[in-house]
Amino acid sequence: MLGLYAAVVLIWGSTWIAIQYQLSVAPEVAVAYRFALATLIMMAWCGFRRLPMRFTLRDHFFMAALGVCLFSLNYVLIYVASVHLTSGLLAVVFSTIVIMNMINGVIFFRRRPETRTLIGAGIGLTGIAMVFANDLAAFDLTTGGSIGLLVSLAGSYIASLGNMASARNHARGVPVMQANAFGMLYGTVLLFGYIALAGIPVSFDPSASFMAALVYLALFGSVLGFGFYLTLLGKIGPDRAAYSSVMFPIVALLLSTWFEDFHWTGNIIWGVALTLVGNVVILTKRVPKPASQVLEQVAPAAVPVSTTCTPNPVAKS
């Protein structure tokens, strides 16, 4: 589980830099290229492995919902918001998906988040706010910032709805690989349909940097990244899995230090420390009580618990 989590954080934390090399074309077109290539890779892999591809109409509906919310519309909105917001502030806004997943988990699945998850998320979000304190202080609602804020929040919430669709698919036993393949297909078709209807000019940048970014974002950022993330979501739930979004900006900062000569300050160091603490709080498993203690709690106070009898298996749960 920790391996999956680390892979998601490292891959998606590095995509922020790669995305910068795709902005030579329209955001909608850049996202469409990315997921068109990812769809081809996913479908080819499913065919090579001879994975079962027959699903019910209802399953296809939720795979389409997954594609619309997680593989197309949310990315377009985030790209559009980047015109009005700095990358740091955009990262802060997107990290609110942790809270959105908790709320949507209650709405759609009646799943109450654990106290440990709430505490860890609060610590982590506070850390992210400290990291990007300067961006937050410079934010101005009287400019395009208000549009960027609303658009990025909308994109983050739509991504959260995609998480819910994935959680539903996992609960129904729909495999992650096939769900992602069909979801990316539906999302790509939606994007190209929108591009055609909106009259957005379709251009292509044949430069080496654009091509390298496209391949990296399609293979690592989309195929592997979403495969790892949605598998993780099925294992630990959408609220805890979404906390990885709080870690993305930290990885992006580390890479920015190497590639863009980013300079660390006291606020950033303390913010990173808080984010890591929140990470530990959320991912650390609660230590179960010994069976003898559980029996003592269940048994009447006046009746002593024998230490020689075999513990009741039910009490261990």
PDB file of C-alpha atoms in Angstrom:
ATOM      1  CA  MET A   1       0.000   0.000   0.000  1.00  0.00           C
ATOM      2  CA  LEU A   2       2.823   2.431   0.852  1.00  0.00           C
ATOM      3  CA  GLY A   3       4.480   1.552  -2.453  1.00  0.00           C
ATOM      4  CA  LEU A   4       1.331   2.484  -4.385  1.00  0.00           C
ATOM      5  CA  TYR A   5       0.984   5.714  -2.416  1.00  0.00           C
ATOM      6  CA  ALA A   6       4.613   6.702  -3.014  1.00  0.00           C
ATOM      7  CA  ALA A   7       4.303   5.933  -6.741  1.00  0.00           C
ATOM      8  CA  VAL A   8       1.207   8.137  -7.065  1.00  0.00           C
ATOM      9  CA  VAL A   9       2.824  11.045  -5.222  1.00  0.00           C
ATOM     10  CA  LEU A  10       6.083  10.863  -7.192  1.00  0.00           C
ATOM     11  CA  ILE A  11       4.431  10.490 -10.604  1.00  0.00           C
ATOM     12  CA  TRP A  12       1.752  13.142 -10.210  1.00  0.00           C
ATOM     13  CA  GLY A  13       4.081  15.451  -8.324  1.00  0.00           C
ATOM     14  CA  SER A  14       6.325  15.488 -11.400  1.00  0.00           C
ATOM     15  CA  THR A  15       3.551  16.115 -13.944  1.00  0.00           C
ATOM     16  CA  TRP A  16       3.317  19.816 -13.018  1.00  0.00           C
ATOM     17  CA  ILE A  17       6.589  20.479 -14.817  1.00  0.00           C
ATOM     18  CA  ALA A  18       5.646  18.329 -17.828  1.00  0.00           C
ATOM     19  CA  ILE A  19       2.331  20.175 -18.226  1.00  0.00           C
ATOM     20  CA  GLN A  20       4.217  23.438 -18.798  1.00  0.00           C
ATOM     21  CA  TYR A  21       5.590  22.001 -22.047  1.00  0.00           C
ATOM     22  CA  GLN A  22       2.069  21.273 -23.351  1.00  0.00           C
ATOM     23  CA  LEU A  23       0.767  24.827 -23.134  1.00  0.00           C
ATOM     24  CA  SER A  24       1.891  25.635 -26.685  1.00  0.00           C
ATOM     25  CA  VAL A  25      -1.553  24.395 -27.843  1.00  0.00           C
ATOM     26  CA  ALA A  26      -5.063  25.075 -26.505  1.00  0.00           C
ATOM     27  CA  PRO A  27      -5.720  23.466 -23.084  1.00  0.00           C
ATOM     28  CA  GLU A  28      -8.621  21.377 -24.414  1.00  0.00           C
ATOM     29  CA  VAL A  29      -6.477  20.100 -27.281  1.00  0.00           C
ATOM     30  CA  ALA A  30      -3.517  19.345 -24.997  1.00  0.00           C
ATOM     31  CA  VAL A  31      -5.710  17.296 -22.645  1.00  0.00           C
ATOM     32  CA  ALA A  32      -7.351  15.513 -25.605  1.00  0.00           C
ATOM     33  CA  TYR A  33      -3.954  14.510 -27.046  1.00  0.00           C
ATOM     34  CA  ARG A  34      -2.824  13.247 -23.667  1.00  0.00           C
ATOM     35  CA  PHE A  35      -5.805  10.988 -23.066  1.00  0.00           C
ATOM     36  CA  ALA A  36      -6.110   9.876 -26.682  1.00  0.00           C
ATOM     37  CA  LEU A  37      -2.604   8.429 -26.437  1.00  0.00           C
ATOM     38  CA  ALA A  38      -3.342   7.037 -22.965  1.00  0.00           C
ATOM     39  CA  THR A  39      -6.499   5.355 -24.315  1.00  0.00           C
ATOM     40  CA  LEU A  40      -4.539   3.655 -27.104  1.00  0.00           C
ATOM     41  CA  ILE A  41      -1.988   2.370 -24.585  1.00  0.00           C
ATOM     42  CA  MET A  42      -4.685   1.121 -22.191  1.00  0.00           C
ATOM     43  CA  MET A  43      -6.752  -0.616 -24.875  1.00  0.00           C
ATOM     44  CA  ALA A  44      -3.641  -2.226 -26.377  1.00  0.00           C
ATOM     45  CA  TRP A  45      -2.595  -3.492 -22.946  1.00  0.00           C
ATOM     46  CA  CYS A  46      -6.045  -4.924 -22.195  1.00  0.00           C
ATOM     47  CA  GLY A  47      -6.048  -6.649 -25.595  1.00  0.00           C
ATOM     48  CA  PHE A  48      -2.528  -8.016 -25.101  1.00  0.00           C
ATOM     49  CA  ARG A  49      -3.464  -9.405 -21.684  1.00  0.00           C
ATOM     50  CA  ARG A  50      -6.811 -10.657 -23.063  1.00  0.00           C
ATOM     51  CA  LEU A  51      -8.661  -9.028 -20.209  1.00  0.00           C
ATOM     52  CA  PRO A  52     -12.462  -9.369 -20.186  1.00  0.00           C
ATOM     53  CA  MET A  53     -14.044  -6.269 -21.717  1.00  0.00           C
ATOM     54  CA  ARG A  54     -17.749  -7.072 -21.503  1.00  0.00           C
ATOM     55  CA  PHE A  55     -19.653  -5.085 -18.880  1.00  0.00           C
ATOM     56  CA  THR A  56     -23.237  -4.148 -18.184  1.00  0.00           C
ATOM     57  CA  LEU A  57     -24.795  -0.967 -19.545  1.00  0.00           C
ATOM     58  CA  ARG A  58     -24.903   0.389 -15.990  1.00  0.00           C
ATOM     59  CA  ASP A  59     -21.188  -0.289 -15.561  1.00  0.00           C
ATOM     60  CA  HIS A  60     -20.504   1.563 -18.812  1.00  0.00           C
ATOM     61  CA  PHE A  61     -22.526   4.498 -17.515  1.00  0.00           C
ATOM     62  CA  PHE A  62     -20.311   4.799 -14.450  1.00  0.00           C
ATOM     63  CA  MET A  63     -17.141   4.265 -16.514  1.00  0.00           C
ATOM     64  CA  ALA A  64     -18.326   7.137 -18.713  1.00  0.00           C
ATOM     65  CA  ALA A  65     -18.903   9.218 -15.580  1.00  0.00           C
ATOM     66  CA  LEU A  66     -15.357   8.324 -14.516  1.00  0.00           C
ATOM     67  CA  GLY A  67     -14.026   9.486 -17.882  1.00  0.00           C
ATOM     68  CA  VAL A  68     -15.926  12.762 -17.922  1.00  0.00           C
ATOM     69  CA  CYS A  69     -15.035  13.677 -14.352  1.00  0.00           C
ATOM     70  CA  LEU A  70     -11.488  12.363 -14.044  1.00  0.00           C
ATOM     71  CA  PHE A  71     -10.044  12.136 -17.559  1.00  0.00           C
ATOM     72  CA  SER A  72     -11.327  15.219 -19.336  1.00  0.00           C
ATOM     73  CA  LEU A  73     -13.496  17.989 -17.874  1.00  0.00           C
ATOM     74  CA  ASN A  74     -11.599  18.374 -14.610  1.00  0.00           C
ATOM     75  CA  TYR A  75      -8.270  18.739 -16.415  1.00  0.00           C
ATOM     76  CA  VAL A  76      -9.623  21.316 -18.843  1.00  0.00           C
ATOM     77  CA  LEU A  77     -10.883  23.452 -15.954  1.00  0.00           C
ATOM     78  CA  ILE A  78      -7.575  23.176 -14.097  1.00  0.00           C
ATOM     79  CA  TYR A  79      -5.663  24.200 -17.247  1.00  0.00           C
ATOM     80  CA  VAL A  80      -8.003  27.173 -17.764  1.00  0.00           C
ATOM     81  CA  ALA A  81      -7.631  28.231 -14.115  1.00  0.00           C
ATOM     82  CA  SER A  82      -3.847  28.219 -14.489  1.00  0.00           C
ATOM     83  CA  VAL A  83      -4.202  31.303 -16.702  1.00  0.00           C
ATOM     84  CA  HIS A  84      -5.499  33.299 -13.709  1.00  0.00           C
ATOM     85  CA  LEU A  85      -3.749  31.634 -10.743  1.00  0.00           C
ATOM     86  CA  THR A  86      -0.145  30.932  -9.902  1.00  0.00           C
ATOM     87  CA  SER A  87       0.808  27.269  -9.851  1.00  0.00           C
ATOM     88  CA  GLY A  88       1.303  27.461  -6.078  1.00  0.00           C
ATOM     89  CA  LEU A  89      -2.164  28.795  -5.362  1.00  0.00           C
ATOM     90  CA  LEU A  90      -3.648  26.331  -7.857  1.00  0.00           C
ATOM     91  CA  ALA A  91      -1.982  23.498  -5.939  1.00  0.00           C
ATOM     92  CA  VAL A  92      -3.507  24.797  -2.699  1.00  0.00           C
ATOM     93  CA  VAL A  93      -6.981  24.880  -4.259  1.00  0.00           C
ATOM     94  CA  PHE A  94      -6.666  21.389  -5.750  1.00  0.00           C
ATOM     95  CA  SER A  95      -5.569  19.943  -2.419  1.00  0.00           C
ATOM     96  CA  THR A  96      -9.094  20.699  -1.123  1.00  0.00           C
ATOM     97  CA  ILE A  97     -10.145  17.522  -2.951  1.00  0.00           C
ATOM     98  CA  VAL A  98      -9.280  15.802   0.346  1.00  0.00           C
ATOM     99  CA  ILE A  99     -12.198  17.569   2.030  1.00  0.00           C
ATOM    100  CA  MET A 100     -14.430  17.173  -1.028  1.00  0.00           C
ATOM    101  CA  ASN A 101     -13.875  13.410  -1.047  1.00  0.00           C
ATOM    102  CA  MET A 102     -14.810  13.210   2.623  1.00  0.00           C
ATOM    103  CA  ILE A 103     -18.035  15.145   2.001  1.00  0.00           C
ATOM    104  CA  ASN A 104     -18.926  13.163  -1.120  1.00  0.00           C
ATOM    105  CA  GLY A 105     -18.152   9.923   0.690  1.00  0.00           C
ATOM    106  CA  VAL A 106     -20.837  10.812   3.224  1.00  0.00           C
ATOM    107  CA  ILE A 107     -23.312  11.913   0.526  1.00  0.00           C
ATOM    108  CA  PHE A 108     -22.942   8.962  -1.842  1.00  0.00           C
ATOM    109  CA  PHE A 109     -21.806   6.116   0.408  1.00  0.00           C
ATOM    110  CA  ARG A 110     -22.777   7.255   3.920  1.00  0.00           C
ATOM    111  CA  ARG A 111     -19.132   6.695   4.799  1.00  0.00           C
ATOM    112  CA  ARG A 112     -17.999   8.820   7.721  1.00  0.00           C
ATOM    113  CA  PRO A 113     -14.289   9.687   7.660  1.00  0.00           C
ATOM    114  CA  GLU A 114     -12.155   8.462  10.542  1.00  0.00           C
ATOM    115  CA  THR A 115     -11.092  11.000  13.148  1.00  0.00           C
ATOM    116  CA  ARG A 116      -7.477  10.218  12.281  1.00  0.00           C
ATOM    117  CA  THR A 117      -8.136  11.145   8.639  1.00  0.00           C
ATOM    118  CA  LEU A 118      -9.782  14.450   9.594  1.00  0.00           C
ATOM    119  CA  ILE A 119      -6.910  15.410  11.884  1.00  0.00           C
ATOM    120  CA  GLY A 120      -4.236  14.421   9.359  1.00  0.00           C
ATOM    121  CA  ALA A 121      -5.965  16.278   6.526  1.00  0.00           C
ATOM    122  CA  GLY A 122      -6.258  19.401   8.653  1.00  0.00           C
ATOM    123  CA  ILE A 123      -2.552  19.295   9.515  1.00  0.00           C
ATOM    124  CA  GLY A 124      -1.578  18.687   5.898  1.00  0.00           C
ATOM    125  CA  LEU A 125      -3.752  21.445   4.453  1.00  0.00           C
ATOM    126  CA  THR A 126      -2.356  23.861   7.037  1.00  0.00           C
ATOM    127  CA  GLY A 127       1.133  22.900   5.899  1.00  0.00           C
ATOM    128  CA  ILE A 128       0.280  23.500   2.244  1.00  0.00           C
ATOM    129  CA  ALA A 129      -1.174  26.911   3.138  1.00  0.00           C
ATOM    130  CA  MET A 130       2.113  27.769   4.875  1.00  0.00           C
ATOM    131  CA  VAL A 131       4.142  26.637   1.854  1.00  0.00           C
ATOM    132  CA  PHE A 132       2.184  28.936  -0.441  1.00  0.00           C
ATOM    133  CA  ALA A 133       1.538  31.741   2.058  1.00  0.00           C
ATOM    134  CA  ASN A 134       2.923  34.385  -0.309  1.00  0.00           C
ATOM    135  CA  ASP A 135       0.612  33.285  -3.120  1.00  0.00           C
ATOM    136  CA  LEU A 136      -2.353  33.326  -0.761  1.00  0.00           C
ATOM    137  CA  ALA A 137      -1.443  36.800   0.521  1.00  0.00           C
ATOM    138  CA  ALA A 138      -1.142  38.164  -3.029  1.00  0.00           C
ATOM    139  CA  PHE A 139      -4.489  36.708  -4.145  1.00  0.00           C
ATOM    140  CA  ASP A 140      -6.878  39.413  -5.362  1.00  0.00           C
ATOM    141  CA  LEU A 141     -10.582  38.705  -5.945  1.00  0.00           C
ATOM    142  CA  THR A 142     -10.983  41.959  -7.881  1.00  0.00           C
ATOM    143  CA  THR A 143      -8.920  40.597 -10.780  1.00  0.00           C
ATOM    144  CA  GLY A 144      -9.088  37.366 -12.754  1.00  0.00           C
ATOM    145  CA  GLY A 145      -8.266  35.572  -9.523  1.00  0.00           C
ATOM    146  CA  SER A 146     -11.953  35.201  -8.664  1.00  0.00           C
ATOM    147  CA  ILE A 147     -12.588  33.411 -11.958  1.00  0.00           C
ATOM    148  CA  GLY A 148      -9.535  31.225 -11.477  1.00  0.00           C
ATOM    149  CA  LEU A 149     -10.592  30.343  -7.942  1.00  0.00           C
ATOM    150  CA  LEU A 150     -14.125  29.354  -8.962  1.00  0.00           C
ATOM    151  CA  VAL A 151     -12.963  27.400 -12.020  1.00  0.00           C
ATOM    152  CA  SER A 152     -10.253  25.512 -10.092  1.00  0.00           C
ATOM    153  CA  LEU A 153     -12.688  24.680  -7.285  1.00  0.00           C
ATOM    154  CA  ALA A 154     -15.151  23.393  -9.888  1.00  0.00           C
ATOM    155  CA  GLY A 155     -12.411  21.283 -11.480  1.00  0.00           C
ATOM    156  CA  SER A 156     -11.382  19.864  -8.115  1.00  0.00           C
ATOM    157  CA  TYR A 157     -14.975  18.997  -7.195  1.00  0.00           C
ATOM    158  CA  ILE A 158     -15.556  17.310 -10.564  1.00  0.00           C
ATOM    159  CA  ALA A 159     -12.392  15.255  -9.961  1.00  0.00           C
ATOM    160  CA  SER A 160     -13.837  14.279  -6.581  1.00  0.00           C
ATOM    161  CA  LEU A 161     -17.006  13.057  -8.315  1.00  0.00           C
ATOM    162  CA  GLY A 162     -14.744  10.945 -10.527  1.00  0.00           C
ATOM    163  CA  ASN A 163     -13.255   9.448  -7.373  1.00  0.00           C
ATOM    164  CA  MET A 164     -16.761   8.510  -6.257  1.00  0.00           C
ATOM    165  CA  ALA A 165     -17.474   6.833  -9.603  1.00  0.00           C
ATOM    166  CA  SER A 166     -14.250   4.864  -9.246  1.00  0.00           C
ATOM    167  CA  ALA A 167     -15.173   3.821  -5.701  1.00  0.00           C
ATOM    168  CA  ARG A 168     -18.533   2.586  -7.019  1.00  0.00           C
ATOM    169  CA  ASN A 169     -16.824   0.636  -9.830  1.00  0.00           C
ATOM    170  CA  HIS A 170     -14.428  -0.977  -7.364  1.00  0.00           C
ATOM    171  CA  ALA A 171     -17.302  -1.952  -5.076  1.00  0.00           C
ATOM    172  CA  ARG A 172     -19.053  -3.560  -8.063  1.00  0.00           C
ATOM    173  CA  GLY A 173     -15.929  -5.554  -8.902  1.00  0.00           C
ATOM    174  CA  VAL A 174     -15.098  -3.670 -12.124  1.00  0.00           C
ATOM    175  CA  PRO A 175     -11.308  -4.051 -12.624  1.00  0.00           C
ATOM    176  CA  VAL A 176      -9.277  -0.851 -12.534  1.00  0.00           C
ATOM    177  CA  MET A 177      -7.497  -1.437 -15.852  1.00  0.00           C
ATOM    178  CA  GLN A 178     -10.674  -1.981 -17.869  1.00  0.00           C
ATOM    179  CA  ALA A 179     -12.532   0.824 -16.073  1.00  0.00           C
ATOM    180  CA  ASN A 180      -9.695   3.236 -16.831  1.00  0.00           C
ATOM    181  CA  ALA A 181      -9.462   2.112 -20.467  1.00  0.00           C
ATOM    182  CA  PHE A 182     -13.148   2.723 -21.127  1.00  0.00           C
ATOM    183  CA  GLY A 183     -13.186   5.844 -18.958  1.00  0.00           C
ATOM    184  CA  MET A 184     -10.315   7.396 -20.914  1.00  0.00           C
ATOM    185  CA  LEU A 185     -12.032   6.449 -24.170  1.00  0.00           C
ATOM    186  CA  TYR A 186     -15.271   8.157 -23.152  1.00  0.00           C
ATOM    187  CA  GLY A 187     -13.406  11.186 -21.813  1.00  0.00           C
ATOM    188  CA  THR A 188     -11.378  11.558 -25.022  1.00  0.00           C
ATOM    189  CA  VAL A 189     -14.457  11.286 -27.250  1.00  0.00           C
ATOM    190  CA  LEU A 190     -16.164  13.966 -25.127  1.00  0.00           C
ATOM    191  CA  LEU A 191     -13.164  16.286 -25.456  1.00  0.00           C
ATOM    192  CA  PHE A 192     -12.839  15.977 -29.226  1.00  0.00           C
ATOM    193  CA  GLY A 193     -16.596  16.440 -29.570  1.00  0.00           C
ATOM    194  CA  TYR A 194     -16.435  19.614 -27.498  1.00  0.00           C
ATOM    195  CA  ILE A 195     -13.438  20.889 -29.474  1.00  0.00           C
ATOM    196  CA  ALA A 196     -15.341  20.396 -32.737  1.00  0.00           C
ATOM    197  CA  LEU A 197     -18.558  22.044 -31.497  1.00  0.00           C
ATOM    198  CA  ALA A 198     -16.737  24.982 -29.901  1.00  0.00           C
ATOM    199  CA  GLY A 199     -14.619  25.575 -32.978  1.00  0.00           C
ATOM    200  CA  ILE A 200     -11.367  25.391 -31.036  1.00  0.00           C
ATOM    201  CA  PRO A 201      -8.413  25.340 -33.464  1.00  0.00           C
ATOM    202  CA  VAL A 202      -6.616  21.995 -33.440  1.00  0.00           C
ATOM    203  CA  SER A 203      -2.862  22.412 -33.676  1.00  0.00           C
ATOM    204  CA  PHE A 204       0.091  20.175 -32.916  1.00  0.00           C
ATOM    205  CA  ASP A 205       3.556  21.056 -31.692  1.00  0.00           C
ATOM    206  CA  PRO A 206       6.127  18.638 -33.161  1.00  0.00           C
ATOM    207  CA  SER A 207       8.942  19.892 -30.934  1.00  0.00           C
ATOM    208  CA  ALA A 208      10.927  17.386 -28.899  1.00  0.00           C
ATOM    209  CA  SER A 209       9.873  18.994 -25.599  1.00  0.00           C
ATOM    210  CA  PHE A 210       6.160  18.805 -26.446  1.00  0.00           C
ATOM    211  CA  MET A 211       6.417  15.198 -27.627  1.00  0.00           C
ATOM    212  CA  ALA A 212       8.401  14.136 -24.555  1.00  0.00           C
ATOM    213  CA  ALA A 213       5.871  15.811 -22.251  1.00  0.00           C
ATOM    214  CA  LEU A 214       2.968  14.204 -24.130  1.00  0.00           C
ATOM    215  CA  VAL A 215       4.431  10.707 -23.833  1.00  0.00           C
ATOM    216  CA  TYR A 216       5.323  11.193 -20.179  1.00  0.00           C
ATOM    217  CA  LEU A 217       1.892  12.581 -19.253  1.00  0.00           C
ATOM    218  CA  ALA A 218       0.061   9.871 -21.202  1.00  0.00           C
ATOM    219  CA  LEU A 219       2.099   6.864 -20.046  1.00  0.00           C
ATOM    220  CA  PHE A 220       3.190   7.833 -16.541  1.00  0.00           C
ATOM    221  CA  GLY A 221       0.798  10.617 -15.564  1.00  0.00           C
ATOM    222  CA  SER A 222      -2.321   8.914 -16.976  1.00  0.00           C
ATOM    223  CA  VAL A 223      -1.903   5.163 -17.511  1.00  0.00           C
ATOM    224  CA  LEU A 224       0.347   4.348 -14.552  1.00  0.00           C
ATOM    225  CA  GLY A 225      -0.619   7.277 -12.313  1.00  0.00           C
ATOM    226  CA  PHE A 226      -4.361   6.698 -12.475  1.00  0.00           C
ATOM    227  CA  GLY A 227      -3.889   2.933 -12.363  1.00  0.00           C
ATOM    228  CA  PHE A 228      -1.952   3.200  -9.112  1.00  0.00           C
ATOM    229  CA  TYR A 229      -4.208   5.885  -7.653  1.00  0.00           C
ATOM    230  CA  LEU A 230      -7.533   4.176  -8.326  1.00  0.00           C
ATOM    231  CA  THR A 231      -6.145   0.866  -7.047  1.00  0.00           C
ATOM    232  CA  LEU A 232      -5.085   2.716  -3.901  1.00  0.00           C
ATOM    233  CA  LEU A 233      -8.529   4.314  -3.674  1.00  0.00           C
ATOM    234  CA  GLY A 234     -10.140   0.877  -3.681  1.00  0.00           C
ATOM    235  CA  LYS A 235      -7.810  -0.309  -0.919  1.00  0.00           C
ATOM    236  CA  ILE A 236      -7.880   2.612   1.547  1.00  0.00           C
ATOM    237  CA  GLY A 237     -10.920   4.644   0.477  1.00  0.00           C
ATOM    238  CA  PRO A 238     -11.294   7.943  -1.423  1.00  0.00           C
ATOM    239  CA  ASP A 239     -10.682  10.225   1.563  1.00  0.00           C
ATOM    240  CA  ARG A 240      -7.300   8.754   2.512  1.00  0.00           C
ATOM    241  CA  ALA A 241      -6.217   8.198  -1.106  1.00  0.00           C
ATOM    242  CA  ALA A 242      -7.005  11.814  -1.958  1.00  0.00           C
ATOM    243  CA  TYR A 243      -4.520  12.982   0.659  1.00  0.00           C
ATOM    244  CA  SER A 244      -1.836  12.216  -1.910  1.00  0.00           C
ATOM    245  CA  SER A 245      -2.953  15.462  -3.608  1.00  0.00           C
ATOM    246  CA  VAL A 246      -1.584  17.334  -0.592  1.00  0.00           C
ATOM    247  CA  MET A 247       1.807  15.761  -1.256  1.00  0.00           C
ATOM    248  CA  PHE A 248       1.952  16.614  -4.985  1.00  0.00           C
ATOM    249  CA  PRO A 249       3.032  20.239  -4.430  1.00  0.00           C
ATOM    250  CA  ILE A 250       5.840  19.092  -2.148  1.00  0.00           C
ATOM    251  CA  VAL A 251       7.306  16.890  -4.880  1.00  0.00           C
ATOM    252  CA  ALA A 252       6.804  19.709  -7.382  1.00  0.00           C
ATOM    253  CA  LEU A 253       8.768  22.051  -5.087  1.00  0.00           C
ATOM    254  CA  LEU A 254      11.627  19.569  -4.810  1.00  0.00           C
ATOM    255  CA  LEU A 255      11.810  19.259  -8.587  1.00  0.00           C
ATOM    256  CA  SER A 256      11.529  23.026  -8.966  1.00  0.00           C
ATOM    257  CA  THR A 257      14.528  23.392  -6.645  1.00  0.00           C
ATOM    258  CA  TRP A 258      16.576  21.262  -9.026  1.00  0.00           C
ATOM    259  CA  PHE A 259      15.283  22.479 -12.393  1.00  0.00           C
ATOM    260  CA  GLU A 260      14.101  26.036 -11.710  1.00  0.00           C
ATOM    261  CA  ASP A 261      16.436  27.242  -8.924  1.00  0.00           C
ATOM    262  CA  PHE A 262      13.592  27.472  -6.411  1.00  0.00           C
ATOM    263  CA  HIS A 263      14.637  28.949  -3.026  1.00  0.00           C
ATOM    264  CA  TRP A 264      13.315  27.589   0.281  1.00  0.00           C
ATOM    265  CA  THR A 265      12.189  29.863   3.132  1.00  0.00           C
ATOM    266  CA  GLY A 266      11.272  29.249   6.759  1.00  0.00           C
ATOM    267  CA  ASN A 267       7.543  29.078   5.985  1.00  0.00           C
ATOM    268  CA  ILE A 268       8.125  26.525   3.249  1.00  0.00           C
ATOM    269  CA  ILE A 269      10.294  24.309   5.463  1.00  0.00           C
ATOM    270  CA  TRP A 270       7.743  24.350   8.299  1.00  0.00           C
ATOM    271  CA  GLY A 271       4.901  23.810   5.828  1.00  0.00           C
ATOM    272  CA  VAL A 272       6.598  20.767   4.314  1.00  0.00           C
ATOM    273  CA  ALA A 273       7.198  19.392   7.815  1.00  0.00           C
ATOM    274  CA  LEU A 274       3.504  19.783   8.734  1.00  0.00           C
ATOM    275  CA  THR A 275       2.459  18.135   5.472  1.00  0.00           C
ATOM    276  CA  LEU A 276       4.655  15.132   6.213  1.00  0.00           C
ATOM    277  CA  VAL A 277       3.237  14.905   9.744  1.00  0.00           C
ATOM    278  CA  GLY A 278      -0.296  14.890   8.329  1.00  0.00           C
ATOM    279  CA  ASN A 279       0.813  12.191   5.912  1.00  0.00           C
ATOM    280  CA  VAL A 280       2.018   9.992   8.761  1.00  0.00           C
ATOM    281  CA  VAL A 281      -1.171  10.571  10.785  1.00  0.00           C
ATOM    282  CA  ILE A 282      -3.427   9.520   7.903  1.00  0.00           C
ATOM    283  CA  LEU A 283      -1.444   6.511   6.700  1.00  0.00           C
ATOM    284  CA  THR A 284      -0.425   5.057  10.061  1.00  0.00           C
ATOM    285  CA  LYS A 285      -2.701   2.182  10.923  1.00  0.00           C
ATOM    286  CA  ARG A 286      -4.442   2.150  14.260  1.00  0.00           C
ATOM    287  CA  VAL A 287      -2.867  -0.480  16.498  1.00  0.00           C
ATOM    288  CA  PRO A 288      -5.545  -3.039  17.446  1.00  0.00           C
ATOM    289  CA  LYS A 289      -6.023  -3.779  21.126  1.00  0.00           C
ATOM    290  CA  PRO A 290      -4.943  -7.188  22.451  1.00  0.00           C
ATOM    291  CA  ALA A 291      -7.736  -9.747  22.623  1.00  0.00           C
ATOM    292  CA  SER A 292      -7.502  -9.851  26.418  1.00  0.00           C
ATOM    293  CA  GLN A 293      -8.256  -6.130  26.658  1.00  0.00           C
ATOM    294  CA  VAL A 294     -11.196  -6.469  24.286  1.00  0.00           C
ATOM    295  CA  LEU A 295     -12.583  -9.316  26.401  1.00  0.00           C
ATOM    296  CA  GLU A 296     -12.199  -7.240  29.554  1.00  0.00           C
ATOM    297  CA  GLN A 297     -14.237  -4.471  27.939  1.00  0.00           C
ATOM    298  CA  VAL A 298     -16.953  -6.848  26.750  1.00  0.00           C
ATOM    299  CA  ALA A 299     -17.165  -9.019  29.887  1.00  0.00           C
ATOM    300  CA  PRO A 300     -19.199  -7.800  32.909  1.00  0.00           C
ATOM    301  CA  ALA A 301     -17.034  -6.070  35.506  1.00  0.00           C
ATOM    302  CA  ALA A 302     -18.030  -8.526  38.240  1.00  0.00           C
ATOM    303  CA  VAL A 303     -16.970 -11.571  36.218  1.00  0.00           C
ATOM    304  CA  PRO A 304     -13.199 -12.139  36.072  1.00  0.00           C
ATOM    305  CA  VAL A 305     -11.775 -13.100  32.683  1.00  0.00           C
ATOM    306  CA  SER A 306      -9.872 -16.354  32.631  1.00  0.00           C
ATOM    307  CA  THR A 307      -6.371 -16.161  31.236  1.00  0.00           C
ATOM    308  CA  THR A 308      -6.268 -19.866  30.448  1.00  0.00           C
ATOM    309  CA  CYS A 309      -9.261 -20.177  28.163  1.00  0.00           C
ATOM    310  CA  THR A 310      -9.003 -19.807  24.397  1.00  0.00           C
ATOM    311  CA  PRO A 311     -10.032 -16.279  23.317  1.00  0.00           C
ATOM    312  CA  ASN A 312     -13.280 -15.979  21.453  1.00  0.00           C
ATOM    313  CA  PRO A 313     -12.471 -15.409  17.736  1.00  0.00           C
ATOM    314  CA  VAL A 314     -15.362 -12.952  17.490  1.00  0.00           C
ATOM    315  CA  ALA A 315     -13.741 -10.723  20.111  1.00  0.00           C
ATOM    316  CA  LYS A 316     -10.680 -10.292  17.914  1.00  0.00           C
ATOM    317  CA  SER A 317     -12.673  -8.432  15.326  1.00  0.00           C
TER     318      SER A 317
END
